[in-house]
PDB file of N, CA and C in Angstrom:
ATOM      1  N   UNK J   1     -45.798 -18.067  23.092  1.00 48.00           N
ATOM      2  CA  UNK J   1     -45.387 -16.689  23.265  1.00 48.00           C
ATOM      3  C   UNK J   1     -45.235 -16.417  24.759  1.00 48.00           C
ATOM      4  N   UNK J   2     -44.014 -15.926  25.027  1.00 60.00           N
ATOM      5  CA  UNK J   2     -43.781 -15.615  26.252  1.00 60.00           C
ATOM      6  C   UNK J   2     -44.789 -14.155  26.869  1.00 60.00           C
ATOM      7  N   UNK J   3     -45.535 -13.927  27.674  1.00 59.00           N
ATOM      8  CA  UNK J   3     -45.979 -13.199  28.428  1.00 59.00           C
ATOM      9  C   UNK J   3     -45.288 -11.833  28.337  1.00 59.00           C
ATOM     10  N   UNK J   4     -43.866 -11.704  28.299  1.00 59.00           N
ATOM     11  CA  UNK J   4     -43.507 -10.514  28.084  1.00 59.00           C
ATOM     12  C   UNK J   4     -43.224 -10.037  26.977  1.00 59.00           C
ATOM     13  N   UNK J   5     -43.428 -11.071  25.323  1.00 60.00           N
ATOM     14  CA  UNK J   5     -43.351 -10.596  24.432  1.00 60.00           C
ATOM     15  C   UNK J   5     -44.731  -9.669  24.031  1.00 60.00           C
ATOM     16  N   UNK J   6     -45.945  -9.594  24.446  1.00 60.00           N
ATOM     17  CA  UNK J   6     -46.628  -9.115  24.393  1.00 60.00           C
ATOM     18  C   UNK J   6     -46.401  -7.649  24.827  1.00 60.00           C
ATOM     19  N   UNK J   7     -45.515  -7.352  25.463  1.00 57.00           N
ATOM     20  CA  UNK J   7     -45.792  -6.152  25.636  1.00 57.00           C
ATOM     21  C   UNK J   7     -44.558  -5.559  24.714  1.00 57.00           C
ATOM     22  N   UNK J   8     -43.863  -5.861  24.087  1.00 62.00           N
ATOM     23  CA  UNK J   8     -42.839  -5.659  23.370  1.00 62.00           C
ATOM     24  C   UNK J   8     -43.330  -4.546  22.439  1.00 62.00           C
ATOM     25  N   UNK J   9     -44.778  -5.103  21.888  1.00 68.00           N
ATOM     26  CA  UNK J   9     -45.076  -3.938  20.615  1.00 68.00           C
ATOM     27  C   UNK J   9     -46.060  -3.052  21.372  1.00 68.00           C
ATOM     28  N   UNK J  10     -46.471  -2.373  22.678  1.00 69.00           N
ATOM     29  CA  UNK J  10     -46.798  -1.637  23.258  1.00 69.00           C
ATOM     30  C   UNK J  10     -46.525  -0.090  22.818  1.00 69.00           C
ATOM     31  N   UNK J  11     -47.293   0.718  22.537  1.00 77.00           N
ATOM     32  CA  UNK J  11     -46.663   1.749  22.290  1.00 77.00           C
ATOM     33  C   UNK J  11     -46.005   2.667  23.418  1.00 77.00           C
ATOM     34  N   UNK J  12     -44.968   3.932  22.776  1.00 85.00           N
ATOM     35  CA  UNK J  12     -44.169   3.798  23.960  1.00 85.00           C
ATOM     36  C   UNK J  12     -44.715   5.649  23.579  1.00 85.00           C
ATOM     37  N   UNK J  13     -44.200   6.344  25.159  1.00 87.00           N
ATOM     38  CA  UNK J  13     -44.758   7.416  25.357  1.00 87.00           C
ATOM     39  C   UNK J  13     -43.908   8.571  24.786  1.00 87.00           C
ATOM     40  N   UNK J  14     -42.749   8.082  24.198  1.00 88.00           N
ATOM     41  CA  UNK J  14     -41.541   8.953  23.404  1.00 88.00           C
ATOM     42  C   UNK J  14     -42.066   8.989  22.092  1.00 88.00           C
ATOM     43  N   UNK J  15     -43.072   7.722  21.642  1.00 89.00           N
ATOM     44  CA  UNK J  15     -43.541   8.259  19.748  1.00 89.00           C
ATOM     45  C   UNK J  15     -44.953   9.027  20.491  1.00 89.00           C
ATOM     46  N   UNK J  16     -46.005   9.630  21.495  1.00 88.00           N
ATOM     47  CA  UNK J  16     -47.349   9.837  21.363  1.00 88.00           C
ATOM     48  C   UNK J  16     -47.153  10.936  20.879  1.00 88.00           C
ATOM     49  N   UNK J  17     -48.422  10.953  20.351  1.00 92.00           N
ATOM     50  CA  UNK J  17     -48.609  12.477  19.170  1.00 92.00           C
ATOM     51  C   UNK J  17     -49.933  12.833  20.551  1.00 92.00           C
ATOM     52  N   UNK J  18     -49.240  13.593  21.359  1.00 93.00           N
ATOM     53  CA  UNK J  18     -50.325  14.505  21.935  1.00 93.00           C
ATOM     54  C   UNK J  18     -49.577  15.726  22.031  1.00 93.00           C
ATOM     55  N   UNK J  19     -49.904  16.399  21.114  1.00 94.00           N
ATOM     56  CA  UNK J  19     -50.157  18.063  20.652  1.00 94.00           C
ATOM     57  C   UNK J  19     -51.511  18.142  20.899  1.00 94.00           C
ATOM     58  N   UNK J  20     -51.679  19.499  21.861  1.00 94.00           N
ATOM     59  CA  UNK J  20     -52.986  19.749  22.027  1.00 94.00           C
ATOM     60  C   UNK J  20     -54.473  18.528  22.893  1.00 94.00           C
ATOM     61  N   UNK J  21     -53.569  17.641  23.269  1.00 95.00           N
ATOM     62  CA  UNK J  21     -54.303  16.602  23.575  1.00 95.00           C
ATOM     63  C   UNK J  21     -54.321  16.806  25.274  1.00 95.00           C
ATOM     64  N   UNK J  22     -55.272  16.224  26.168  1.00 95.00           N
ATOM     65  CA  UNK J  22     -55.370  15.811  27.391  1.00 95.00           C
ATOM     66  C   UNK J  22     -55.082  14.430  27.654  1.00 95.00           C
ATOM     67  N   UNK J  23     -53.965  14.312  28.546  1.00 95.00           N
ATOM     68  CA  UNK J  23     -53.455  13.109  28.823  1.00 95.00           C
ATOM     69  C   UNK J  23     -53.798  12.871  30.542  1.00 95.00           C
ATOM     70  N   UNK J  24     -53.796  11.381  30.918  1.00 94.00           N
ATOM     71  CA  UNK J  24     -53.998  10.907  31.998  1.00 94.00           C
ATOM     72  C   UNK J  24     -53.296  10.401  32.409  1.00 94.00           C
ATOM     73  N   UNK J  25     -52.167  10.896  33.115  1.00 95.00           N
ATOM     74  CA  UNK J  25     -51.155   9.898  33.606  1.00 95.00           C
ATOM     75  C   UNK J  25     -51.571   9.070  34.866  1.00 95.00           C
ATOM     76  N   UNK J  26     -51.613   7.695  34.697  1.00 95.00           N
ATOM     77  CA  UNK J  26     -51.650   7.063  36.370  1.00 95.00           C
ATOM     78  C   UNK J  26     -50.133   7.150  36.907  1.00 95.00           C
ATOM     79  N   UNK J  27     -50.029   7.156  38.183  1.00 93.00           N
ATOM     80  CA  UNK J  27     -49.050   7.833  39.405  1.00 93.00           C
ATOM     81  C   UNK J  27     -49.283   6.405  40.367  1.00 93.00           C
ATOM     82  N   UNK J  28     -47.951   6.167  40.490  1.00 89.00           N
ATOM     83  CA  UNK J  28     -48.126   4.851  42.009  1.00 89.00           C
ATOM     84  C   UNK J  28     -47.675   5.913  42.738  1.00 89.00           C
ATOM     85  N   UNK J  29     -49.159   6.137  44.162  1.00 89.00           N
ATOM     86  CA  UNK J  29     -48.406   7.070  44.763  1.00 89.00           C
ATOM     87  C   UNK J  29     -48.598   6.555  46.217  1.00 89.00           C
ATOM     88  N   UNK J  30     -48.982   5.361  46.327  1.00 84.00           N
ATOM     89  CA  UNK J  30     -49.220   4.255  47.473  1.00 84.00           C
ATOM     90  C   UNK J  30     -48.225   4.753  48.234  1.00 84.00           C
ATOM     91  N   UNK J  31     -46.973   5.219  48.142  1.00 87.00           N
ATOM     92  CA  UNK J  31     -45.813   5.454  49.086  1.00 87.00           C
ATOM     93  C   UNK J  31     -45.650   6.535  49.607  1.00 87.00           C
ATOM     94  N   UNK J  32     -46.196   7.538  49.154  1.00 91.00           N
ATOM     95  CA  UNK J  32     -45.951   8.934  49.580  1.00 91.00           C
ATOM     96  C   UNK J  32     -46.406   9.534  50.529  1.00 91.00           C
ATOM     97  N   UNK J  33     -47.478   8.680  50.855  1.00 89.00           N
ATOM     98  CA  UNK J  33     -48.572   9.091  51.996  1.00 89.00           C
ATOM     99  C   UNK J  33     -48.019   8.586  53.718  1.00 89.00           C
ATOM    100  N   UNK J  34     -47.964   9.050  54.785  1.00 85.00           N
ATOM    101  CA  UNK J  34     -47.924   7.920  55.359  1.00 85.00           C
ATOM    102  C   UNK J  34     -49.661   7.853  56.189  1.00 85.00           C
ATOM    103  N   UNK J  35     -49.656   6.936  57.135  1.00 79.00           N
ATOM    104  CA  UNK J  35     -51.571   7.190  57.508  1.00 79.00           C
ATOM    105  C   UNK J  35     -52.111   8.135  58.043  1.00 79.00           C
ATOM    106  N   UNK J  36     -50.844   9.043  58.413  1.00 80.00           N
ATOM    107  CA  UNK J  36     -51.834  10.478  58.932  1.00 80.00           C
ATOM    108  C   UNK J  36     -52.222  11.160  57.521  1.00 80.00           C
ATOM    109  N   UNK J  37     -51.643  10.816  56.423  1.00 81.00           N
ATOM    110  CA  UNK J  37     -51.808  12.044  55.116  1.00 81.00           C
ATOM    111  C   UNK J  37     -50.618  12.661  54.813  1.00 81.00           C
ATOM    112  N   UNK J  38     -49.600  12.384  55.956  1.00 85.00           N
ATOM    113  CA  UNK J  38     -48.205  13.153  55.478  1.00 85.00           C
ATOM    114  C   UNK J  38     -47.280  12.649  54.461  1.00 85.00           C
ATOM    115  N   UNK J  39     -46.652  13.703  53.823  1.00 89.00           N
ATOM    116  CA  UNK J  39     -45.582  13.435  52.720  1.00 89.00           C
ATOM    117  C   UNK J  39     -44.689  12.410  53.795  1.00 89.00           C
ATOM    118  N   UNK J  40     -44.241  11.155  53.295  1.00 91.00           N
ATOM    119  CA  UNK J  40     -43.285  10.414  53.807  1.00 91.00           C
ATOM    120  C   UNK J  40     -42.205   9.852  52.756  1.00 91.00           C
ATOM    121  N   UNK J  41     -42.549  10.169  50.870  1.00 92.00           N
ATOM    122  CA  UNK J  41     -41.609   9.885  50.633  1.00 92.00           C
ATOM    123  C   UNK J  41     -41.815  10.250  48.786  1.00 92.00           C
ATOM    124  N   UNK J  42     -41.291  10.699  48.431  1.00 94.00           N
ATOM    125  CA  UNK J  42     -40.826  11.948  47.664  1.00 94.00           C
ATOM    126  C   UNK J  42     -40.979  11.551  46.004  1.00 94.00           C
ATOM    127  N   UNK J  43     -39.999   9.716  46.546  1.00 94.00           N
ATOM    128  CA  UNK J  43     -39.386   9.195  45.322  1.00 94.00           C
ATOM    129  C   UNK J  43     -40.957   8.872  44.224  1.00 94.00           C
ATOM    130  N   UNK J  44     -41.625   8.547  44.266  1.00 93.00           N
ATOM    131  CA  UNK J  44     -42.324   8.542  43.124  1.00 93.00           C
ATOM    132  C   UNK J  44     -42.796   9.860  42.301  1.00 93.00           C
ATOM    133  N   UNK J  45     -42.956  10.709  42.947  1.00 95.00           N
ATOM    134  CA  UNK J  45     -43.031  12.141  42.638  1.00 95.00           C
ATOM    135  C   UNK J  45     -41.993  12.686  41.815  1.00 95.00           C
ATOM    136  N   UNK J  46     -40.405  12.295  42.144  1.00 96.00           N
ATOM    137  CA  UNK J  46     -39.590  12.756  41.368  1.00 96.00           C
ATOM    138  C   UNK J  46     -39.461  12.140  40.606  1.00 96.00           C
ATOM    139  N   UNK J  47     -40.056  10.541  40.370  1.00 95.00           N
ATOM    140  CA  UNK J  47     -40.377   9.410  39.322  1.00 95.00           C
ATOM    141  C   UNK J  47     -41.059  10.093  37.757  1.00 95.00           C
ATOM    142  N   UNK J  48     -42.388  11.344  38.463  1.00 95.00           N
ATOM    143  CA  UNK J  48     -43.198  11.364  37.364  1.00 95.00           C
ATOM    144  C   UNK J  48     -42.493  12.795  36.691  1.00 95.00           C
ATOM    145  N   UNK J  49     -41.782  13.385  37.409  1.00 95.00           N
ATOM    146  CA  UNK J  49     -40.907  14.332  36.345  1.00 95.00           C
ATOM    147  C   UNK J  49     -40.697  14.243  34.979  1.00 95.00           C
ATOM    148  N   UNK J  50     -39.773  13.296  34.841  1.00 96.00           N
ATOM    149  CA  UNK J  50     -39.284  13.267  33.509  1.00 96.00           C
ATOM    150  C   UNK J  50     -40.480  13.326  32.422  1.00 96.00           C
ATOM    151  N   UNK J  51     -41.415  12.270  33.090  1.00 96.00           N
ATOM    152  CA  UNK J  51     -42.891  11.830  31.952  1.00 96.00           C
ATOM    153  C   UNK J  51     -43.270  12.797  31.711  1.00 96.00           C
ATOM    154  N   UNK J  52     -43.748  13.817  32.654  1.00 97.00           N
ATOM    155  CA  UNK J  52     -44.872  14.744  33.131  1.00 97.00           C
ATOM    156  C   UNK J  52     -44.281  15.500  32.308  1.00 97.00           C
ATOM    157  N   UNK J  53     -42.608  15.775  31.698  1.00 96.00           N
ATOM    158  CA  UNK J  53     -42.093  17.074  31.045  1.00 96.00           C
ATOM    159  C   UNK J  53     -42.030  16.344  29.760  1.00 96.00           C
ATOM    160  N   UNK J  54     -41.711  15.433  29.438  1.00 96.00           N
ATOM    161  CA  UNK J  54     -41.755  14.944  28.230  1.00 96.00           C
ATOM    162  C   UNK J  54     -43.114  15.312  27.233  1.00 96.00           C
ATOM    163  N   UNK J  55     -44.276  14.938  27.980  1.00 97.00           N
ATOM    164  CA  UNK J  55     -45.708  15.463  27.768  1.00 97.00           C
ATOM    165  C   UNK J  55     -45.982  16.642  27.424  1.00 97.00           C
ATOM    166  N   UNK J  56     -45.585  17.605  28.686  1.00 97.00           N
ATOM    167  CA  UNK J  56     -45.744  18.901  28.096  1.00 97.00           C
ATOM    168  C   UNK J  56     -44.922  19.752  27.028  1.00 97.00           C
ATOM    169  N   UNK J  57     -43.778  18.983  27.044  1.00 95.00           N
ATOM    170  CA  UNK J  57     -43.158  20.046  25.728  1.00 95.00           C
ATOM    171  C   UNK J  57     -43.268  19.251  24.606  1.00 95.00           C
ATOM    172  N   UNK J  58     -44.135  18.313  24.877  1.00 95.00           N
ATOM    173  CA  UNK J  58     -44.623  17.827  23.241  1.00 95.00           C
ATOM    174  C   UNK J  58     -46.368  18.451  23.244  1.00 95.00           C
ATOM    175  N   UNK J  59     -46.652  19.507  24.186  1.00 96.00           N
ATOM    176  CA  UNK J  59     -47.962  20.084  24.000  1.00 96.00           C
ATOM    177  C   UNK J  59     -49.326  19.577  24.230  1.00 96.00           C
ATOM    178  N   UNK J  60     -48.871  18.340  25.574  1.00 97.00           N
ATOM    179  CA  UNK J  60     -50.071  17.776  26.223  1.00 97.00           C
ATOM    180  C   UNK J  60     -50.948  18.660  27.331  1.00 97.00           C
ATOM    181  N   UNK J  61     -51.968  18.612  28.131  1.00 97.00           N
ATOM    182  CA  UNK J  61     -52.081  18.969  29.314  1.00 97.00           C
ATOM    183  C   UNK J  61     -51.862  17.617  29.770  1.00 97.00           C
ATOM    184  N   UNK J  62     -51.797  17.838  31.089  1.00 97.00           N
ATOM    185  CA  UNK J  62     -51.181  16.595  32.081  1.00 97.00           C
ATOM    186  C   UNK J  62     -52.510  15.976  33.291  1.00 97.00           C
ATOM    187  N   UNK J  63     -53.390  15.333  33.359  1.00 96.00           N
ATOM    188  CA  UNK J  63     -53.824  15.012  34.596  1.00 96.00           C
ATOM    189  C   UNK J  63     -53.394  14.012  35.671  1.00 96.00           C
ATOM    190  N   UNK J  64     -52.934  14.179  37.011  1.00 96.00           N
ATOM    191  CA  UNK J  64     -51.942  12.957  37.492  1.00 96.00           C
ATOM    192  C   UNK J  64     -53.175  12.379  38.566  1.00 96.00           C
ATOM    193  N   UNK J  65     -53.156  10.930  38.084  1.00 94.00           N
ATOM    194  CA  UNK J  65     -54.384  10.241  39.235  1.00 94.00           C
ATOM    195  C   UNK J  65     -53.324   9.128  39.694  1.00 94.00           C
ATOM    196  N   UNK J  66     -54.409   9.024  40.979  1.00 92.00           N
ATOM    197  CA  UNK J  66     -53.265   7.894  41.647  1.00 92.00           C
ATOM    198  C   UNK J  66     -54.586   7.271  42.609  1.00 92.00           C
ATOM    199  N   UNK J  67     -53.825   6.415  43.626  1.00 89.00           N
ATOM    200  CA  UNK J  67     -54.450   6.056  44.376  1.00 89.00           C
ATOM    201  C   UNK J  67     -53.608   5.400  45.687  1.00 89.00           C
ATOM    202  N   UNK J  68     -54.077   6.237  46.783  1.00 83.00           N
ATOM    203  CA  UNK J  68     -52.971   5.996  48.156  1.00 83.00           C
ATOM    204  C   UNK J  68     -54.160   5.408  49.322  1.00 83.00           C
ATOM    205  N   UNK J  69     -53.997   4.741  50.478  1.00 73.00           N
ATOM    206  CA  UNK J  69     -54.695   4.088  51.564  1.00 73.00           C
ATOM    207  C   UNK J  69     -53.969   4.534  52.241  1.00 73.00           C
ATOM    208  N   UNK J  70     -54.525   5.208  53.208  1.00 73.00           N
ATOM    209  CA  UNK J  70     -56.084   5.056  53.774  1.00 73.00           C
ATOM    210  C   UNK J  70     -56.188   6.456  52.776  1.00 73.00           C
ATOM    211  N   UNK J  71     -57.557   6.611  52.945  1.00 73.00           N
ATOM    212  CA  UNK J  71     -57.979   7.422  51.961  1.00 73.00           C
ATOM    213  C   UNK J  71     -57.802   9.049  52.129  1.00 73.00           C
ATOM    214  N   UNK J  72     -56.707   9.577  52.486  1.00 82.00           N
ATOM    215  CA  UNK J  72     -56.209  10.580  52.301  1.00 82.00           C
ATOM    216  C   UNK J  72     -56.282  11.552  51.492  1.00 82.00           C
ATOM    217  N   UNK J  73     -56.171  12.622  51.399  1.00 89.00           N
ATOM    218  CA  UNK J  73     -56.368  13.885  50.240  1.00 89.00           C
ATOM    219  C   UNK J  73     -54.579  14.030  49.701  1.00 89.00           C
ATOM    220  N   UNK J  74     -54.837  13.945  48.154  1.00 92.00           N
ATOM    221  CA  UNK J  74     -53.651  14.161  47.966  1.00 92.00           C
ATOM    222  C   UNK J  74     -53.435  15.579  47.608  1.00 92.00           C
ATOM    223  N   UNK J  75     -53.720  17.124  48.493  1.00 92.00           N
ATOM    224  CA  UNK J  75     -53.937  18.331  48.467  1.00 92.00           C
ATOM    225  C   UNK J  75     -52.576  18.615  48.579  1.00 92.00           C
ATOM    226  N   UNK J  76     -52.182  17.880  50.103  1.00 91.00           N
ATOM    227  CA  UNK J  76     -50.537  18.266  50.213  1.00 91.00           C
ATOM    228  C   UNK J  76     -49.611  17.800  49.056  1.00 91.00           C
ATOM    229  N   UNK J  77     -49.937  17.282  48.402  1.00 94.00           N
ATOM    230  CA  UNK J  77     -48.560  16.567  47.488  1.00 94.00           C
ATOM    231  C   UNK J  77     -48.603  17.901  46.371  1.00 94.00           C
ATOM    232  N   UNK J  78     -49.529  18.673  45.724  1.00 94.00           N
ATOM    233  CA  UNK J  78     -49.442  19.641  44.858  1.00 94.00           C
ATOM    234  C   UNK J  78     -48.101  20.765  45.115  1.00 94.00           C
ATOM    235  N   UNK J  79     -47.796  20.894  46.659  1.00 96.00           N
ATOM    236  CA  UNK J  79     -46.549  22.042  46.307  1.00 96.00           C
ATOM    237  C   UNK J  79     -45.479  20.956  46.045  1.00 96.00           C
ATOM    238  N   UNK J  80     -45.174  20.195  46.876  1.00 95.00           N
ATOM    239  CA  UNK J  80     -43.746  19.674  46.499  1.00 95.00           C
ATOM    240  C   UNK J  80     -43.959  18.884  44.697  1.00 95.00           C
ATOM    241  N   UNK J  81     -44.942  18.573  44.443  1.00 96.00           N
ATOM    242  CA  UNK J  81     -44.622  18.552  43.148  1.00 96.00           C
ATOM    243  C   UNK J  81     -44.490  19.503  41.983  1.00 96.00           C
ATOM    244  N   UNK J  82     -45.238  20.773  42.655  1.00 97.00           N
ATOM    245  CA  UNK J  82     -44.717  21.693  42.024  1.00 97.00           C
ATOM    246  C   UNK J  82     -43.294  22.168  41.783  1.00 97.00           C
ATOM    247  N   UNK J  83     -42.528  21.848  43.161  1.00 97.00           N
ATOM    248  CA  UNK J  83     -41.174  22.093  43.324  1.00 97.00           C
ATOM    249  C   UNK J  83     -40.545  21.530  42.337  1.00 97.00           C
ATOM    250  N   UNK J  84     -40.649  20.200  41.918  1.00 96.00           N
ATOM    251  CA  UNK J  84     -39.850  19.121  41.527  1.00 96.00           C
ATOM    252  C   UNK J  84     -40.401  19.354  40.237  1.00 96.00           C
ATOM    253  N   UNK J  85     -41.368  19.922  39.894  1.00 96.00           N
ATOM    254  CA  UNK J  85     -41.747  19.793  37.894  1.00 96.00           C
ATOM    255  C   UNK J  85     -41.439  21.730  38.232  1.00 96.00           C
ATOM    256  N   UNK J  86     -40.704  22.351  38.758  1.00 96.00           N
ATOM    257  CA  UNK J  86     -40.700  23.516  38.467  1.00 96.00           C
ATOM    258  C   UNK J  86     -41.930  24.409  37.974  1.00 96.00           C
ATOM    259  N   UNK J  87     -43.070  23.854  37.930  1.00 96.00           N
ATOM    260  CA  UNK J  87     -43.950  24.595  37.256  1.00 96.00           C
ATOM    261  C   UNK J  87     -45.464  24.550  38.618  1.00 96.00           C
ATOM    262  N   UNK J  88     -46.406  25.448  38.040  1.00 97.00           N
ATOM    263  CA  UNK J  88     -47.437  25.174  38.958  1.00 97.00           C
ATOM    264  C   UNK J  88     -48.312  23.688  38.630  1.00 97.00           C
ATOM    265  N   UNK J  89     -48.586  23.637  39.556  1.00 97.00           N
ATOM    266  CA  UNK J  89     -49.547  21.820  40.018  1.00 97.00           C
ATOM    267  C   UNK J  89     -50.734  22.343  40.594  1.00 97.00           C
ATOM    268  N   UNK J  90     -51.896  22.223  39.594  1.00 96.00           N
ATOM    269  CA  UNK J  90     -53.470  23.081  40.306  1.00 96.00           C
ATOM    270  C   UNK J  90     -53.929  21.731  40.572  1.00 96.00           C
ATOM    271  N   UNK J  91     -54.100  22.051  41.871  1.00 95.00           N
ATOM    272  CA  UNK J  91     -55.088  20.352  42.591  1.00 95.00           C
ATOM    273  C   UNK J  91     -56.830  20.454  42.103  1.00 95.00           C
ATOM    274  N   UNK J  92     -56.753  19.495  41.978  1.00 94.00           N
ATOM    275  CA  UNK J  92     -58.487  19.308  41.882  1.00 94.00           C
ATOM    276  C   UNK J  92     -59.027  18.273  42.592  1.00 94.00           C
ATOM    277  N   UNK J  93     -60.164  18.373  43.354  1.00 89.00           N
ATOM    278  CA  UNK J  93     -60.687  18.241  44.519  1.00 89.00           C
ATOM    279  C   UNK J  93     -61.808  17.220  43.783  1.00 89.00           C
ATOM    280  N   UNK J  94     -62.477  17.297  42.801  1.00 84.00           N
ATOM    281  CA  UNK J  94     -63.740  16.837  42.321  1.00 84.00           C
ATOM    282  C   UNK J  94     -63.420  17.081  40.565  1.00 84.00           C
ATOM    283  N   UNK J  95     -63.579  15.644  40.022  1.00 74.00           N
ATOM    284  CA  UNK J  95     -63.502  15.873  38.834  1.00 74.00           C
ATOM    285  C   UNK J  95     -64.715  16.616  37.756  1.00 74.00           C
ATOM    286  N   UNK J  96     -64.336  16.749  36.640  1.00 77.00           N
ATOM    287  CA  UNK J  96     -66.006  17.239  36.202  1.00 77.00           C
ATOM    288  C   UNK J  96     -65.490  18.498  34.977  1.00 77.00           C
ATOM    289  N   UNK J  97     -65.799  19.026  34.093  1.00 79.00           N
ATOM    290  CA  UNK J  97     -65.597  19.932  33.276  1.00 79.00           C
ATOM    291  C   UNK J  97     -64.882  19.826  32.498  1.00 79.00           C
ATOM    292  N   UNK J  98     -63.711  21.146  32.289  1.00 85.00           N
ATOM    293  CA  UNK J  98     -62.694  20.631  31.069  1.00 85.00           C
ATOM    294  C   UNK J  98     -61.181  20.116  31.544  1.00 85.00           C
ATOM    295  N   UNK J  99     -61.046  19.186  30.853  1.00 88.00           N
ATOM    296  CA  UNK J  99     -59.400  18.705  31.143  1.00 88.00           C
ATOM    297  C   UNK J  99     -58.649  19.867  31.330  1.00 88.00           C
ATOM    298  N   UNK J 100     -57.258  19.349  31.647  1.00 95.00           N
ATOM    299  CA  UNK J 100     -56.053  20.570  31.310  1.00 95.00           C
ATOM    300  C   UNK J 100     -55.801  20.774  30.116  1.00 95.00           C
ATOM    301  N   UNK J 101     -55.602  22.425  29.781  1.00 94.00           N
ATOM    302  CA  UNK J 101     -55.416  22.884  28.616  1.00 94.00           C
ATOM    303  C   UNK J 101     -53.580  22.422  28.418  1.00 94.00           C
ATOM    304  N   UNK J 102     -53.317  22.803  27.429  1.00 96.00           N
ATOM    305  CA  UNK J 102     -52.071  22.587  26.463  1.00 96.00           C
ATOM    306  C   UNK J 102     -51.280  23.083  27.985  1.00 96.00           C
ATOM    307  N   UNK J 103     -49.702  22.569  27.831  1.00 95.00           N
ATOM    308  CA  UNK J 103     -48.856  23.329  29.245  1.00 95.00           C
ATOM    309  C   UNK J 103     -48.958  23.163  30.380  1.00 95.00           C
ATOM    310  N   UNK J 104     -50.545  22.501  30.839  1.00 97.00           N
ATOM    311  CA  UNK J 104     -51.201  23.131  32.569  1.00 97.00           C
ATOM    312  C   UNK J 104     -50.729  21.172  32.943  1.00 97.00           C
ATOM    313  N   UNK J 105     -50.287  21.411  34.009  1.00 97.00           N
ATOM    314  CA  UNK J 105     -50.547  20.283  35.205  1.00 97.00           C
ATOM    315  C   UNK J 105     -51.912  19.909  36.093  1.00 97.00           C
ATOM    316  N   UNK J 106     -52.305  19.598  36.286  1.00 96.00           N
ATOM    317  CA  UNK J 106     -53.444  18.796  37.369  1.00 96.00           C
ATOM    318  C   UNK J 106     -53.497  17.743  38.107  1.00 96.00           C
ATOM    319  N   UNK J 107     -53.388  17.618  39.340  1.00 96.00           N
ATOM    320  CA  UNK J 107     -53.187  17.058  40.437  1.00 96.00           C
ATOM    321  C   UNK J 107     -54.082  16.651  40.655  1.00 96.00           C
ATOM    322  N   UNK J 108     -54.858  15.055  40.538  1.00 94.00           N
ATOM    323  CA  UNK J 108     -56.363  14.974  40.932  1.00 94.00           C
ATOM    324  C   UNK J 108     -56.597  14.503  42.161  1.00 94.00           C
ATOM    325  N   UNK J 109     -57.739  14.680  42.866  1.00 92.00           N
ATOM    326  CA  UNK J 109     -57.627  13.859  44.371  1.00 92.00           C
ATOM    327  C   UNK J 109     -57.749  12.476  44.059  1.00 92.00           C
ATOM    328  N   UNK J 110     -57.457  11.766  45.417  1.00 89.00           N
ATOM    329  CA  UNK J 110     -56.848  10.303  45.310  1.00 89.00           C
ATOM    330  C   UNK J 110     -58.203  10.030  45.408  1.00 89.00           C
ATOM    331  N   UNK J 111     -57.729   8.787  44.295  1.00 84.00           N
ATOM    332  CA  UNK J 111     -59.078   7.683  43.655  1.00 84.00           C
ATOM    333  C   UNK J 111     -59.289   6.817  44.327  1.00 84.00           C
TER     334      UNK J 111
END
């Protein structure tokens, strides 16, 4: 068996039944940062659009984790992704309590 037939029967994120569910999206967001912490580049952000809306109008909440070096706050990335998913992006600083409800976005700090 070839290595990539294995992933063939993977489930895919167009059949998930999350109604009402909290989802975790991982985010490559290694690029966006540059080492001061500044936005340097956009494209993965406008990457997680499509997913991030697919999710919610099938009635997920959304949590987006990632992980960027040097260890930066990903605080700034919440407006421009707000821009780009049209909707609000509430950052969270420290995990802990309840997921996102049905509709809501969440921006988690970098892991």
């Amino acid at each position: 068996m070839l290595a990539a037939d294995r992933f063939m029967s993977l489930p895919r994120v167009e059949n998930a039944q999350v109604n009402d569910k909290r989802v975790l999206l991982r985010a490559d967001l290694a690029s966006v940062l540059d080492s001061g912490g500044r936005l340097q580049n956009e494209t993965p952000l406008h990457a997680l659009g499509p997913t991030v809306e697919l999710l919610l109008n099938r009635g997920a909440g959304v949590a987006i984790a990632g992980h960027a070096a040097p260890c930066a706050s990903f605080e700034s990335l919440s407006e421009p992704l707000a821009k780009i998913l049209q909707r609000d992006v509430n950052f969270v600083s420290e995990t802990g309590g309840e997921g996102p409800a049905a509709g809501e976005v969440r921006l988690l700090e970098n892991l």
